[in-house]
CSV table of C-alpha atoms in Angstrom, one decimal:
chain,number,residue,atom,x,y,z
A,81,MET,CA,0.0,0.0,0.0
A,82,ASP,CA,1.3,3.4,-1.0
A,83,PHE,CA,1.1,5.7,2.1
A,84,TYR,CA,3.8,8.0,0.7
A,85,LYS,CA,1.2,9.6,-1.4
A,86,TYR,CA,-0.3,11.3,1.6
A,87,ILE,CA,2.8,13.4,2.1
A,88,ARG,CA,2.3,16.7,0.2
A,89,SER,CA,6.0,17.5,-0.1
A,90,ARG,CA,7.5,15.9,-3.2
A,91,ASP,CA,11.0,16.1,-1.7
A,92,ILE,CA,10.1,14.4,1.5
A,93,ARG,CA,8.0,11.9,-0.3
A,94,LYS,CA,10.8,11.0,-2.7
A,95,TYR,CA,13.3,10.9,0.2
A,96,LEU,CA,11.3,8.5,2.3
A,97,GLU,CA,10.6,6.3,-0.8
A,98,THR,CA,14.3,6.2,-1.7
A,99,GLU,CA,15.3,5.3,1.9
A,100,GLY,CA,12.6,2.6,2.0
A,101,TYR,CA,11.1,4.1,5.1
A,102,SER,CA,8.4,1.8,6.6
A,103,PHE,CA,5.5,3.4,8.3
A,104,SER,CA,4.1,1.8,11.5
A,105,PRO,CA,0.4,1.0,11.7
A,106,ILE,CA,-0.3,4.2,13.7
A,107,GLN,CA,1.8,6.3,11.4
A,108,SER,CA,0.0,4.9,8.4
A,109,ALA,CA,-3.4,5.5,9.9
A,110,TRP,CA,-2.4,9.1,10.8
A,111,LEU,CA,-1.2,9.8,7.3
A,112,VAL,CA,-4.6,8.8,5.9
A,113,TRP,CA,-6.3,11.0,8.5
A,114,MET,CA,-4.2,14.0,7.4
A,115,GLY,CA,-4.8,13.4,3.7
A,116,ARG,CA,-7.9,15.5,3.6
A,117,THR,CA,-7.5,16.4,-0.1
A,118,PHE,CA,-8.0,12.8,-1.1
A,119,PRO,CA,-11.5,11.4,-1.8
A,120,ILE,CA,-13.2,9.9,1.3
A,121,THR,CA,-13.7,6.7,-0.5
A,122,GLU,CA,-10.0,6.3,-1.2
A,123,ARG,CA,-9.1,7.1,2.4
A,124,HIS,CA,-11.7,4.7,3.8
A,125,ASN,CA,-10.3,1.9,1.5
A,126,ASP,CA,-6.8,2.6,2.8
A,127,TRP,CA,-7.9,2.5,6.4
A,128,LYS,CA,-9.7,-0.8,5.7
A,129,TRP,CA,-6.5,-2.1,4.2
A,130,ILE,CA,-4.7,-1.2,7.4
A,131,ILE,CA,-7.3,-3.1,9.4
A,132,ASP,CA,-7.0,-6.2,7.1
A,133,ASN,CA,-3.3,-6.2,6.6
A,134,MET,CA,-1.4,-4.5,9.4
A,135,PRO,CA,-1.2,-5.7,13.1
A,136,ASP,CA,-3.4,-4.0,15.6
A,137,CYS,CA,-1.9,-2.0,18.4
A,138,GLU,CA,-2.8,0.3,21.3
A,139,VAL,CA,-3.1,4.0,20.8
A,140,PRO,CA,-1.3,5.5,23.8
A,141,GLU,CA,-2.8,8.4,25.8
A,142,ARG,CA,-1.4,11.8,25.1
A,143,PRO,CA,-2.4,15.3,26.2
A,144,ASN,CA,-4.8,15.7,23.3
A,145,CYS,CA,-5.4,12.0,22.4
A,146,GLU,CA,-7.4,9.5,24.4
A,147,TYR,CA,-6.2,6.0,25.0
A,148,TRP,CA,-7.5,3.3,22.7
A,149,SER,CA,-6.9,-0.4,23.3
A,150,SER,CA,-7.2,-1.0,19.5
A,151,LEU,CA,-6.1,1.2,16.6
A,152,HIS,CA,-8.4,-0.9,14.3
A,153,LYS,CA,-11.4,0.0,16.5
A,154,LEU,CA,-10.5,3.7,16.4
A,155,VAL,CA,-10.2,3.7,12.6
A,156,SER,CA,-13.5,1.7,12.3
A,157,GLU,CA,-15.3,4.2,14.5
A,158,ILE,CA,-14.2,7.1,12.3
A,159,ILE,CA,-15.2,5.3,9.1
A,160,LYS,CA,-18.6,4.6,10.5
A,161,PHE,CA,-19.1,8.2,11.7
A,162,GLU,CA,-18.3,9.6,8.2
A,163,GLU,CA,-20.4,7.0,6.5
A,164,ASP,CA,-23.4,7.8,8.7
A,165,CYS,CA,-22.8,11.6,8.0
A,166,ILE,CA,-22.8,10.9,4.2
A,167,GLU,CA,-26.0,8.9,4.5
A,168,LEU,CA,-27.7,11.7,6.4
A,169,PHE,CA,-26.4,14.2,3.9
A,170,MET,CA,-27.7,12.4,0.9
A,171,ALA,CA,-31.1,11.5,2.4
A,172,LYS,CA,-34.1,13.3,0.9
A,173,GLU,CA,-35.8,15.3,3.7
A,174,GLU,CA,-38.5,17.9,3.1
A,175,SER,CA,-37.3,19.8,6.2
A,176,SER,CA,-34.0,20.7,4.6
A,177,ILE,CA,-32.4,22.7,1.8
A,178,TYR,CA,-29.0,22.6,0.1
A,179,SER,CA,-26.7,25.5,-0.6
A,180,TYR,CA,-23.1,26.0,-1.7
A,181,GLN,CA,-20.0,28.1,-1.7
A,182,TYR,CA,-16.8,27.7,-3.7
A,183,LYS,CA,-13.2,28.8,-4.1
A,184,CYS,CA,-11.5,28.8,-7.4
A,185,ASP,CA,-7.8,27.8,-7.7
A,186,GLY,CA,-5.7,30.5,-6.1
A,187,ASP,CA,-8.5,32.2,-4.3
A,188,LEU,CA,-8.3,32.8,-0.5
A,189,ASP,CA,-12.0,33.8,0.0
A,190,TRP,CA,-15.2,31.9,-0.6
A,191,THR,CA,-17.7,33.0,-3.2
A,192,GLU,CA,-21.5,32.7,-3.0
A,193,CYS,CA,-21.2,31.9,0.8
A,194,PHE,CA,-24.4,29.7,0.9
A,195,GLU,CA,-26.5,32.6,-0.4
A,196,ASN,CA,-28.4,30.2,-2.8
A,197,ALA,CA,-31.0,27.5,-1.9
A,198,PHE,CA,-32.0,24.3,-3.6
A,199,SER,CA,-34.7,21.8,-2.7
A,200,SER,CA,-32.5,18.7,-3.4
A,201,PHE,CA,-28.9,17.6,-3.5
A,202,ASP,CA,-29.1,16.9,-7.3
A,203,LYS,CA,-30.4,20.4,-8.0
A,204,CYS,CA,-27.6,21.9,-5.9
A,205,ILE,CA,-25.0,19.9,-7.8
A,206,ASN,CA,-26.5,21.0,-11.1
A,207,GLY,CA,-26.3,24.6,-9.9
A,208,VAL,CA,-22.6,24.2,-9.1
A,209,LYS,CA,-21.8,22.6,-12.5
A,210,SER,CA,-23.7,25.2,-14.5
A,211,GLU,CA,-22.0,28.1,-12.7
A,212,LEU,CA,-18.5,26.6,-12.7
A,213,PRO,CA,-18.3,24.0,-15.5
A,214,GLU,CA,-14.6,24.0,-16.1
A,215,TYR,CA,-12.9,25.8,-13.2
A,216,ASP,CA,-10.5,24.2,-10.8
A,217,LYS,CA,-12.3,24.7,-7.6
A,218,ILE,CA,-13.1,23.5,-4.1
A,219,VAL,CA,-16.8,23.4,-3.3
A,220,GLU,CA,-18.6,23.2,0.0
A,221,ILE,CA,-22.2,22.1,0.0
A,222,ARG,CA,-24.3,22.5,3.1
A,223,LYS,CA,-27.5,20.7,4.0
A,224,THR,CA,-29.4,23.0,6.4
A,225,TYR,CA,-32.4,21.8,8.4
A,226,ILE,CA,-35.2,24.4,8.3
A,227,ASP,CA,-36.2,26.1,11.6
A,228,THR,CA,-33.0,24.8,13.3
A,229,ASN,CA,-29.4,25.7,13.5
A,230,GLU,CA,-28.3,22.2,12.5
A,231,PHE,CA,-26.5,21.4,9.3
A,232,ILE,CA,-24.2,18.9,7.5
A,233,LEU,CA,-21.3,20.2,5.5
A,234,ALA,CA,-19.6,18.3,2.7
A,235,GLU,CA,-16.5,19.4,0.8
A,236,TYR,CA,-15.7,18.4,-2.8
A,237,ASN,CA,-12.6,18.7,-4.9
A,238,SER,CA,-12.4,20.1,-8.5
A,239,LYS,CA,-13.5,16.7,-9.8
A,240,MET,CA,-16.6,16.9,-7.5
A,241,GLU,CA,-15.3,14.0,-5.4
A,242,LEU,CA,-16.3,14.1,-1.8
A,243,ILE,CA,-13.2,14.8,0.4
A,244,GLY,CA,-14.7,15.9,3.7
A,245,ILE,CA,-17.9,15.6,5.7
A,246,GLU,CA,-18.9,17.0,9.1
A,247,LYS,CA,-22.1,17.8,11.0
A,248,SER,CA,-23.1,20.4,13.6
A,249,ASN,CA,-25.1,18.2,15.9
A,250,MET,CA,-22.6,15.8,17.4
A,251,THR,CA,-22.7,13.8,20.6
A,252,ASN,CA,-20.0,14.2,23.2
A,253,ASP,CA,-18.6,10.8,22.1
A,254,GLU,CA,-18.5,11.9,18.5
A,255,ILE,CA,-16.7,15.1,19.5
A,256,ASP,CA,-14.1,13.2,21.5
A,257,LEU,CA,-13.7,10.7,18.6
A,258,LEU,CA,-12.7,13.4,16.2
A,259,SER,CA,-10.9,15.9,18.5
A,260,LEU,CA,-9.1,13.5,20.8
A,261,SER,CA,-7.6,11.0,18.4
A,262,PHE,CA,-5.3,11.6,15.3
A,263,ASP,CA,-5.0,15.4,15.7
A,264,GLY,CA,-3.5,14.7,19.2
A,265,MET,CA,-0.7,12.6,17.8
A,266,TRP,CA,2.9,13.7,17.1
A,267,PHE,CA,5.6,12.0,15.0
A,268,ASP,CA,9.3,12.5,14.1
A,269,PHE,CA,9.7,11.5,10.5
A,270,PRO,CA,13.1,11.7,8.8
A,271,ILE,CA,13.4,14.6,6.3
A,272,PRO,CA,16.2,15.5,3.9
A,273,PHE,CA,16.6,19.1,5.0
A,274,LYS,CA,19.1,20.9,7.2
A,275,LYS,CA,19.4,24.3,8.9
A,276,GLY,CA,20.1,27.0,6.4
A,277,ASP,CA,18.3,25.4,3.4
A,278,ILE,CA,16.0,27.7,1.5
A,279,VAL,CA,12.6,26.1,1.4
A,280,LYS,CA,8.9,26.7,0.9
A,281,SER,CA,5.7,25.1,2.0
A,282,ALA,CA,3.8,22.6,-0.2
A,283,SER,CA,0.5,23.8,1.4
A,284,TYR,CA,-1.3,26.8,2.8
A,285,ASN,CA,-2.3,25.3,6.1
A,286,TRP,CA,-0.6,27.8,8.3
A,287,GLY,CA,-2.1,30.8,6.5
A,288,ARG,CA,1.3,31.5,4.9
A,289,SER,CA,2.0,32.0,1.3
A,290,PHE,CA,4.2,29.7,-0.8
A,291,GLU,CA,7.1,32.2,-0.6
A,292,PRO,CA,10.6,31.0,0.2
A,293,PHE,CA,12.2,31.1,3.6
A,294,VAL,CA,15.5,30.1,5.3
A,295,LEU,CA,14.9,27.0,7.4
A,296,LEU,CA,16.0,27.4,11.0
A,297,ASN,CA,14.4,24.6,12.9
A,298,THR,CA,11.7,21.9,13.1
A,299,ASN,CA,9.9,20.9,16.3
A,300,PRO,CA,11.5,17.4,16.3
A,301,TRP,CA,15.0,19.0,15.9
A,302,MET,CA,14.4,21.2,18.9
A,303,LYS,CA,13.2,18.3,21.0
A,304,LYS,CA,16.4,16.4,20.2
A,305,GLU,CA,18.6,19.5,20.9
A,306,ARG,CA,16.8,19.9,24.3
A,307,ALA,CA,17.3,16.2,25.1
A,308,LEU,CA,21.1,16.6,24.6
A,309,LYS,CA,21.2,19.5,27.1
A,310,THR,CA,18.8,18.0,29.7
A,311,GLY,CA,19.2,14.3,29.2
A,312,ARG,CA,15.5,13.9,28.9
A,313,TYR,CA,13.6,13.5,25.6
A,314,THR,CA,10.0,14.6,25.3
A,315,GLU,CA,7.7,14.5,22.3
A,316,GLY,CA,5.5,17.4,21.0
A,317,CYS,CA,2.0,17.9,22.3
A,318,ASP,CA,0.1,17.1,19.2
A,319,SER,CA,0.2,17.4,15.4
A,320,SER,CA,0.1,21.2,15.5
A,321,ASP,CA,3.6,20.9,17.0
A,322,MET,CA,4.9,19.1,13.9
A,323,ASN,CA,6.1,22.5,12.5
A,324,ALA,CA,9.1,24.2,11.0
A,325,SER,CA,10.3,27.7,11.6
A,326,GLY,CA,12.6,30.1,9.6
A,327,TYR,CA,13.5,33.5,8.3
A,328,SER,CA,11.3,35.1,5.7
A,329,THR,CA,10.9,38.6,4.1
A,330,GLY,CA,7.8,40.5,2.9
A,331,PHE,CA,5.8,39.6,6.0
A,332,TYR,CA,4.9,43.2,6.6
A,333,GLU,CA,3.7,45.2,3.6
A,334,SER,CA,4.9,48.4,5.1
A,335,ASP,CA,8.4,47.0,5.6
A,336,PRO,CA,9.1,44.2,3.0
A,337,LEU,CA,12.8,44.2,3.9
A,338,PHE,CA,12.1,43.2,7.5
A,339,ILE,CA,13.4,39.7,8.2
A,340,ASN,CA,10.8,37.8,10.2
A,341,ASP,CA,11.5,34.7,12.3
A,342,ASP,CA,8.3,32.6,12.8
A,343,VAL,CA,6.7,29.2,12.4
A,344,MET,CA,6.1,28.8,8.7
A,345,CYS,CA,4.5,25.5,8.0
A,346,ASP,CA,4.2,21.8,9.0
A,347,TYR,CA,7.6,20.3,8.6
A,348,LEU,CA,6.2,17.5,6.4
A,349,ASP,CA,5.2,20.2,3.9
A,350,LEU,CA,8.8,21.4,3.4
A,351,GLU,CA,10.1,21.5,-0.1
A,352,TYR,CA,13.3,22.9,-1.6
A,353,TYR,CA,12.7,26.4,-3.2
A,354,ARG,CA,13.5,26.2,-6.9
A,355,GLY,CA,12.3,29.6,-8.0
A,356,GLU,CA,14.0,32.9,-8.5
A,357,TYR,CA,14.6,35.5,-5.8
A,358,THR,CA,13.1,38.9,-6.4
A,359,GLY,CA,13.0,42.1,-4.4
A,360,PRO,CA,13.6,41.5,-0.7
A,361,GLN,CA,13.9,37.7,-1.3
A,362,ARG,CA,17.4,38.4,-2.6
A,363,LEU,CA,18.4,38.6,1.1
A,364,LEU,CA,17.5,35.0,1.7
A,365,PRO,CA,20.5,33.3,0.0
A,366,LEU,CA,22.8,35.8,1.7
A,367,LEU,CA,21.2,35.0,5.1
A,368,ALA,CA,21.4,31.2,4.4
A,369,LYS,CA,25.2,31.4,3.7
A,370,GLN,CA,25.7,33.4,7.0
A,371,ILE,CA,23.7,30.8,9.0
A,372,THR,CA,25.7,27.9,7.5
A,373,GLY,CA,29.0,29.7,8.1
A,374,GLU,CA,29.9,30.1,4.4
A,375,ILE,CA,30.3,33.9,4.9
A,376,ASP,CA,31.1,35.9,8.0
A,377,ILE,CA,29.1,38.7,9.5
A,378,TRP,CA,31.2,41.4,7.7
A,379,GLU,CA,30.4,39.8,4.3
A,380,TYR,CA,26.8,39.4,5.3
A,381,THR,CA,26.6,43.1,6.3
A,382,TYR,CA,28.2,44.2,3.1
A,383,GLY,CA,25.9,42.2,0.9
A,384,TYR,CA,22.9,43.2,3.0
A,385,ARG,CA,23.7,46.9,2.4
A,386,GLN,CA,24.2,46.3,-1.3
A,387,ILE,CA,20.9,44.5,-1.8
A,388,VAL,CA,18.9,47.0,0.4
A,389,SER,CA,20.4,49.9,-1.6
A,390,GLU,CA,19.4,48.4,-4.9
A,391,TYR,CA,15.9,47.6,-3.7
A,392,GLU,CA,15.3,51.1,-2.3
A,393,PHE,CA,16.7,52.5,-5.6
A,394,GLU,CA,14.2,50.6,-7.7
A,395,ARG,CA,11.4,51.3,-5.3
A,396,THR,CA,12.1,55.0,-5.4
A,397,LYS,CA,12.3,55.0,-9.2
A,398,LYS,CA,8.8,53.3,-9.3
A,399,GLU,CA,7.3,55.8,-6.8
A,400,MET,CA,8.8,58.9,-8.4
A,401,GLY,CA,8.5,57.9,-12.0
A,402,SER,CA,11.4,57.1,-14.4
A,403,PHE,CA,11.3,60.6,-16.1
A,404,VAL,CA,11.6,62.4,-12.8
A,405,MET,CA,14.3,60.1,-11.5
A,406,ASN,CA,16.4,60.5,-14.7
A,407,SER,CA,16.3,64.2,-14.5
A,408,SER,CA,16.8,64.5,-10.7
A,409,PRO,CA,20.0,64.8,-8.7
A,410,VAL,CA,18.5,62.0,-6.5
A,411,TYR,CA,19.0,59.6,-9.4
A,412,GLU,CA,22.8,60.2,-9.4
A,413,ILE,CA,23.0,59.8,-5.6
A,414,LEU,CA,21.0,56.6,-5.5
A,415,ARG,CA,22.8,55.2,-8.5
A,416,GLY,CA,26.1,55.8,-6.8
A,417,ALA,CA,24.8,54.1,-3.6
A,418,THR,CA,24.1,50.9,-5.5
A,419,SER,CA,27.5,50.7,-7.2
A,420,PHE,CA,30.0,51.0,-4.3
A,421,GLU,CA,32.8,48.5,-4.3
A,422,ARG,CA,34.4,46.7,-1.4
A,423,THR,CA,37.7,48.3,-0.5
């Protein structure tokens, strides 16, 4: 069974495949859980394969994960919950209406926002297809029960394959099943990156863009470093701790040259950056070389001043206009500032 496919990063996926990394039953089930862009039918089939072909095991208690005596039972319960939601979602009920919202590829905001209403699921699907026949999109269809606040929400990919299902009216057991299971797990998978690599995220799950950044750390790396100092190894709290941090530029529109240090993405989404460096991004290779010790602080400072001067020169030209710049003494001053030589 190919569980590598659930890793979004092509570089990590290839690395693990090349190394022949073997996922444990819990790791395999967790990867399927995290693969929320895959059709539900495919994920259910892969979970069932785990039940039929991989040994059962306990799910240990963690801060945000309940103890389960059987991984197979946990997986079976989640499959049953989603199948029951799908059955309710598709059921024809006079007391309900269907509506939809969508995001086209590259959009950050939803369109329509459930402002439409259809008497049946089939009519709602036809409405989606007639409005967006050929666009690459994500669609959410909501079944709302009239005179109540209850609903069932289904998410579809661009092929109109069901990839997610949830409902508002859940029992306490159902809430615990979803919130205190796979999201509460934490794993340290091997990755091919090192501190100082220039990388990007393969997804948008931290609200960040796909812009490059200089990798500083991952949560598993920090856990290992701390263990070397204290002699005690501890895992992260849950899957939200499986992150990577680094230096980036352009975080603040008012100051694009500001170098920001923050959590950037899940570490399993890391990919090598293969694009060009424009504007403030030109600082990143310089910063990476200083971090890895290829250049010293004097060389970094010199390069930083050069890049900043060139950036400010181009920005000022754009703001003032090329004609004004070419006829102004400011042009000569700025041009001289961008052409100084190291002496």
